[in-house]
Coordinates of C-alpha atoms in Angstrom, one line a residue:
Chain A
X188 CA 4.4 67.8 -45.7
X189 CA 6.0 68.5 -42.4
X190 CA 4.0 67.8 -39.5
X191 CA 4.5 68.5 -35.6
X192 CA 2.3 66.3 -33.6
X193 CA 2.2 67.1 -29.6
X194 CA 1.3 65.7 -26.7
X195 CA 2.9 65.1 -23.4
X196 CA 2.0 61.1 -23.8
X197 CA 4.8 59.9 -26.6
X198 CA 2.6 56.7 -27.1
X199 CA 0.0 58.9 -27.9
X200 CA 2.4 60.6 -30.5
X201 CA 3.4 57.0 -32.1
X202 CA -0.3 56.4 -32.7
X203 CA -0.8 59.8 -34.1
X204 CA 1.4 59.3 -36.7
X205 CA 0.7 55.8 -37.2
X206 CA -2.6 57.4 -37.6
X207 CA -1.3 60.0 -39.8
X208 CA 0.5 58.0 -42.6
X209 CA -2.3 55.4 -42.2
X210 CA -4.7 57.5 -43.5
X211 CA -2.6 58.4 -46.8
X212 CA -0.5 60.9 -45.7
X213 CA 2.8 58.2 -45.6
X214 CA 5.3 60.4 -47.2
X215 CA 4.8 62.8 -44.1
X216 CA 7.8 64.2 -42.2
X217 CA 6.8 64.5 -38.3
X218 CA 8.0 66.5 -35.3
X219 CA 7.0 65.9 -31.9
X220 CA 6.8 68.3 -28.7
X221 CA 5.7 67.4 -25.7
X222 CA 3.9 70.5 -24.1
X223 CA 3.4 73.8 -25.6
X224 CA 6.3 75.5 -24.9
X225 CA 8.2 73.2 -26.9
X226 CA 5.2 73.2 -29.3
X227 CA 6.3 76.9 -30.0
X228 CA 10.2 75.9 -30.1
X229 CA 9.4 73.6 -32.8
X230 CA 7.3 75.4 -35.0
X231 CA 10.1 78.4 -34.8
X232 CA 12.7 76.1 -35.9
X233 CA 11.1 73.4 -38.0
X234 CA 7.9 76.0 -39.7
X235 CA 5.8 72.5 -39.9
X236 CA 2.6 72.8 -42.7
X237 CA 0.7 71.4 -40.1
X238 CA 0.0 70.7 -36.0
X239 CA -1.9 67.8 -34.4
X240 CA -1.9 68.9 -30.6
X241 CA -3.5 67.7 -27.7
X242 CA -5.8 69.8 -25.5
X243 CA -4.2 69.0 -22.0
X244 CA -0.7 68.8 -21.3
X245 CA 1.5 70.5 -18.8
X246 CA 3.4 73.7 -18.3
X247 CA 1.5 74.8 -21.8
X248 CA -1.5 73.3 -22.8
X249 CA -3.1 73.2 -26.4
X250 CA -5.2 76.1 -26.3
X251 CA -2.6 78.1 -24.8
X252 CA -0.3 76.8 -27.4
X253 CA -2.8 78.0 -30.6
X254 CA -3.2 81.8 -29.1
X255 CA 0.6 82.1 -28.6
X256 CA 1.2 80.5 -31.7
X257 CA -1.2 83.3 -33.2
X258 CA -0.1 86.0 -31.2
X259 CA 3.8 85.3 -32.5
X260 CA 2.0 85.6 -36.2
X261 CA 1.9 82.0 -37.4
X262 CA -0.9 81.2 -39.5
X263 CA -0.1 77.8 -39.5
X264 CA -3.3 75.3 -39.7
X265 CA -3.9 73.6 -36.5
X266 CA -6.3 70.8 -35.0
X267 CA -6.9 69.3 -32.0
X268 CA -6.4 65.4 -31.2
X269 CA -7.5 65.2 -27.9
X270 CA -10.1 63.1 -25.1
X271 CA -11.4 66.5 -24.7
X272 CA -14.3 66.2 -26.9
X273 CA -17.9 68.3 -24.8
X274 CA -19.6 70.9 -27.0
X275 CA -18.0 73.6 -25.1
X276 CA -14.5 72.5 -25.7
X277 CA -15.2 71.8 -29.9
X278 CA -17.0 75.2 -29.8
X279 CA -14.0 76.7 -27.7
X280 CA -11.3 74.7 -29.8
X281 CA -12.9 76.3 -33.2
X282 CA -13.3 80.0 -31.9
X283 CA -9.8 79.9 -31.3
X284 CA -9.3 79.3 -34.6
X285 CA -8.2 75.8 -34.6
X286 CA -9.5 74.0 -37.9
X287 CA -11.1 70.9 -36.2
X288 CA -11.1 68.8 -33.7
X289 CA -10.8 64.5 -33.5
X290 CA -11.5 63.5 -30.0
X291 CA -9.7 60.2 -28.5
X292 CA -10.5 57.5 -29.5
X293 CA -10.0 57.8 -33.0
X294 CA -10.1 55.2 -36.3
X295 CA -7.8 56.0 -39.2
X296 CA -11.2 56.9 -40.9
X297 CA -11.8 59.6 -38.9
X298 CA -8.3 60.8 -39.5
X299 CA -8.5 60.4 -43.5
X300 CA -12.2 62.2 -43.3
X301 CA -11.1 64.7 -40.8
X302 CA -7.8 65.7 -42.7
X303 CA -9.4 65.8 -46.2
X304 CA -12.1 67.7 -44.8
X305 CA -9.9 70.4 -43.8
X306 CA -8.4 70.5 -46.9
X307 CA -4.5 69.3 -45.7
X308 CA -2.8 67.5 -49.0
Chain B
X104 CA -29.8 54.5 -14.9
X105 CA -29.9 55.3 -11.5
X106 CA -29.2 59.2 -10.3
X107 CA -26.2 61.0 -11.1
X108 CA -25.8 61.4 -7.5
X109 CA -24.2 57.7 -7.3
X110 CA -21.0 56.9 -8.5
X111 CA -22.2 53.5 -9.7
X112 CA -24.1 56.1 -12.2
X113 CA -20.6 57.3 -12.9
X114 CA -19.1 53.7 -12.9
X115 CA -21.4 52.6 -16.1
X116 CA -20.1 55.6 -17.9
X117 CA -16.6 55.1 -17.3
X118 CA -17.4 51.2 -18.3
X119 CA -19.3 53.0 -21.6
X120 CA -15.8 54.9 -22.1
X121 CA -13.7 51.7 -22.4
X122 CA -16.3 50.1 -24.5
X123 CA -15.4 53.1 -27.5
X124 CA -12.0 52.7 -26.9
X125 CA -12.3 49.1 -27.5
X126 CA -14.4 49.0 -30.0
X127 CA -12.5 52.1 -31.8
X128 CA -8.9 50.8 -31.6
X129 CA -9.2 47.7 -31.5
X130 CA -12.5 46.5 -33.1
X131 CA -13.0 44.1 -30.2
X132 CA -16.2 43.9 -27.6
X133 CA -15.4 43.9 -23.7
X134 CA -17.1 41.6 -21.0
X135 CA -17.9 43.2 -18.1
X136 CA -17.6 41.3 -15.1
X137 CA -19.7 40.8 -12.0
X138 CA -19.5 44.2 -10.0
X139 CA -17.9 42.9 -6.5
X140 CA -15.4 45.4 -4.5
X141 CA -13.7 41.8 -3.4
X142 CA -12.8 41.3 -6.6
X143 CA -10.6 44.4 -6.9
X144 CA -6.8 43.4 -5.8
X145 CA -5.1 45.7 -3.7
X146 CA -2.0 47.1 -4.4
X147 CA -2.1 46.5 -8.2
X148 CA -0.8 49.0 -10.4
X149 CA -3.2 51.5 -12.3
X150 CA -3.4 54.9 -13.8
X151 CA -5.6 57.6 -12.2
X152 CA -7.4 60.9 -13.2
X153 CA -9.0 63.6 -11.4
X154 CA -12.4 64.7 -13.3
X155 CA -13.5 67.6 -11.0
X156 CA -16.6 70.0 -11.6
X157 CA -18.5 72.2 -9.8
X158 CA -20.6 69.7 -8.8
X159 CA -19.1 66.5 -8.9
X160 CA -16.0 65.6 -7.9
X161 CA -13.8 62.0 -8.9
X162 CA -11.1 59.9 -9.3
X163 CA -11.0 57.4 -11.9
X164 CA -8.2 54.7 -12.5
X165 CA -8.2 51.6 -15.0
X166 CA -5.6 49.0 -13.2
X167 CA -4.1 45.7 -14.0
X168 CA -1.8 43.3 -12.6
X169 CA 1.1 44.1 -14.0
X170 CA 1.5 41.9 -17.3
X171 CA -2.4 43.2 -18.0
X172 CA -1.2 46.9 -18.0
X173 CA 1.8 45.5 -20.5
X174 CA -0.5 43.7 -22.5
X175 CA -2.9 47.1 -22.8
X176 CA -0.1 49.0 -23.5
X177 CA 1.5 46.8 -26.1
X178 CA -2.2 46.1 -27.5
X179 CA -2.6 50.0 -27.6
X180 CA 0.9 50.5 -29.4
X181 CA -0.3 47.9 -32.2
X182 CA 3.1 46.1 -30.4
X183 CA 3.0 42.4 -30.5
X184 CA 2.9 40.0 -27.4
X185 CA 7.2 39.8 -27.7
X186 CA 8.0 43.5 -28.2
X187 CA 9.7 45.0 -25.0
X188 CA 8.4 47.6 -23.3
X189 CA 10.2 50.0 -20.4
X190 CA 8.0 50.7 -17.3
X191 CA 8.2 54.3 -18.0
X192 CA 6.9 53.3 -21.1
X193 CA 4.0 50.8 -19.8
X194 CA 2.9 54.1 -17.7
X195 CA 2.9 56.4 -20.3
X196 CA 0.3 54.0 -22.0
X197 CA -1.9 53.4 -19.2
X198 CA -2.1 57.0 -18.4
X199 CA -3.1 57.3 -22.0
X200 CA -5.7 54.8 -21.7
X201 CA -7.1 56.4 -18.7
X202 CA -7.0 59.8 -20.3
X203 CA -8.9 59.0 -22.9
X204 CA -11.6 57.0 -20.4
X205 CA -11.6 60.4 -18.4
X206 CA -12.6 62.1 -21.6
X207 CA -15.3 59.7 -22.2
X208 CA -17.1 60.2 -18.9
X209 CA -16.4 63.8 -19.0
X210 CA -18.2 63.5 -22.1
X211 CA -21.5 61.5 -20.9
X212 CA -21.5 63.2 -18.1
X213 CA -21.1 67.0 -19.2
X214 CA -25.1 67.9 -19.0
X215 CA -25.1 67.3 -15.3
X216 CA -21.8 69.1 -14.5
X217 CA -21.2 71.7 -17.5
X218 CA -18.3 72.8 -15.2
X219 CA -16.4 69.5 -15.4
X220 CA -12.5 69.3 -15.9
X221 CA -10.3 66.5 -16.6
X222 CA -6.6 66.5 -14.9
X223 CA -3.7 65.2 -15.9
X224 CA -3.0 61.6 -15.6
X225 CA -0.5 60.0 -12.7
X226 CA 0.0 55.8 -12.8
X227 CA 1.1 54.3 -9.5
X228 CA 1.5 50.7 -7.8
X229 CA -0.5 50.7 -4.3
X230 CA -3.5 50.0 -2.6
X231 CA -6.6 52.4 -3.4
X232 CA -8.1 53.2 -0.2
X233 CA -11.6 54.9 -0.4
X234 CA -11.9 57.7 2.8
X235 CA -14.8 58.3 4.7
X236 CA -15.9 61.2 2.7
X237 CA -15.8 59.1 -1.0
X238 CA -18.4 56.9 -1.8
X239 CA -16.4 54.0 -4.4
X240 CA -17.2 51.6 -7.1
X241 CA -15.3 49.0 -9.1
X242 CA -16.1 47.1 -12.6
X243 CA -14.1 44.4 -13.4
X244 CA -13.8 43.7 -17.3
X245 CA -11.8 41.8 -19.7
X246 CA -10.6 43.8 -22.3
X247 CA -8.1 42.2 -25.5
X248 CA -7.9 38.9 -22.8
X249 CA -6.7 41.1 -20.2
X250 CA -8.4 41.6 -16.7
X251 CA -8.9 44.9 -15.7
X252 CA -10.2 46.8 -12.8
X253 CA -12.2 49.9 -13.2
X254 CA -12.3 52.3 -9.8
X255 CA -14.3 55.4 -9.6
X256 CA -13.8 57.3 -6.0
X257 CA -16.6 60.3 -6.0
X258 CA -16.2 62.8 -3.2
X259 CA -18.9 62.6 -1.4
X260 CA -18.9 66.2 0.5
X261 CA -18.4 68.3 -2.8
X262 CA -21.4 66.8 -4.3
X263 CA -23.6 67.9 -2.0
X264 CA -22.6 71.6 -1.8

């Protein structure tokens, strides 16, 4: 399983995957963008099975990411690992089509429940 | 709790916010120290984040002398006490750690300001000086052995229009 984790904070990428292959998933192959924009560049070039993205970031942020990403015809799953964690933004982050949500702080349970939830093997 | 009008209001949350991240990430409790704006060195290095609403409007930094903020960062890398880490690298973590305090007031604090939004992130070395329009409020805490400071600058003028 390929996997494209971004977030304009590359500790916050190390502990995602950490995170990640923590929870079971420890024959994962990752990709990192920093922003959007790159986000986009990567899933182009590297077609990941899935995308861990945070909610703000520069020049593109997550949500603007996921509706490009749809508008260019990817289907690929997406969820959000991000501080931004209100009712609004969860409700916002799912009508967008995003498949769920783990707000920051997170325990590697929350990533092994969150990611079997959703179905990612 | 005393009104959302005060920032010490806003202090406890952020104080609230660290507490999760603590206990989350690290499994460990943190002490909170006697509130006292004397206790808050000046000029120490911190990360900051704008949380602005349409009511409310803040700052909030966590800040450290400068082996604390390599400590937190190492401690939030799962690094150990010998690993080497580059400033840019010590800033990226801080900023993370304040990000994800911002998130955590933003959070508690939603149902009194449904309009809040959290900025990005900037960490820099220098004194925090509160103008006359900003009401302030510090927490000192130890948090994994390390002293930090925890500064929340509410604009006092946006607040009340």
């Amino acid at each position: 399983m390929k996997i494209l984790v971004t977030d304009d904070s590359k500790a916050m990428r190390m502990i995602v995957m950490r995170h990640v292959r923590q929870a079971g998933f420890d024959d994962a192959e990752f990709c990192e963008a920093g922003n959007g924009l790159e986000g986009l560049e990567q899933v182009r070039q590297e077609n990941p099975d899935l995308i861990l993205c945070d909610w703000n970031m520069p020049e593109m942020d997550g949500h603007a990411f996921l509706k490009a990403l749809r508008s260019e015809g990817f289907d690929t799953p997406f969820g959000f690992v991000t501080s931004e964690s209100t009712p609004d933004m969860i409700a916002l982050a799912r009508g967008s089509g995003a498949m769920f949500l783990i707000a920051k702080p997170f325990t590697v349970e929350v990533f092994r429940d969150t990611l079997n939830a959703a179905g990612v093997s | 709790m005393e009104s959302v009008e005060t920032v010490l209001t806003w202090s406890e949350a952020m104080v609230d916010a660290l507490r999760e991240l603590a206990t989350s990430t690290w499994g460990s409790e943190i002490e909170v120290l006697e509130p006292s704006p004397e206790r808050f060195p000046r000029g120490i290095p911190g990360s900051y984040i704008a949380l602005v609403g349409d009511h409310f409007n803040f700052e909030f930094g966590v800040a450290a002398l400068w082996g604390g903020c390599e400590s937190l960062a190492k401690k939030l890398l799962f690094m150990e006490d010998d690993d080497v880490l580059d400033e840019p690298e010590v800033a990226d973590a801080m900023n993370e750690i304040a990000n994800m305090i911002g998130g955590g007031v933003k959070r508690r604090m939603s149902e009194f300001d449904a309009g809040l939004k959290l900025g990005l992130p900037t960490f820099f070395e220098g004194p925090i000086t509160p103008t006359s329009e900003q009401d302030s409020s510090y927490a000192a805490v130890v948090v994994e052995g390390v002293t930090a400071y925890l500064v929340a600058l509410k604009h006092r003028a946006h607040s009340q229009s």
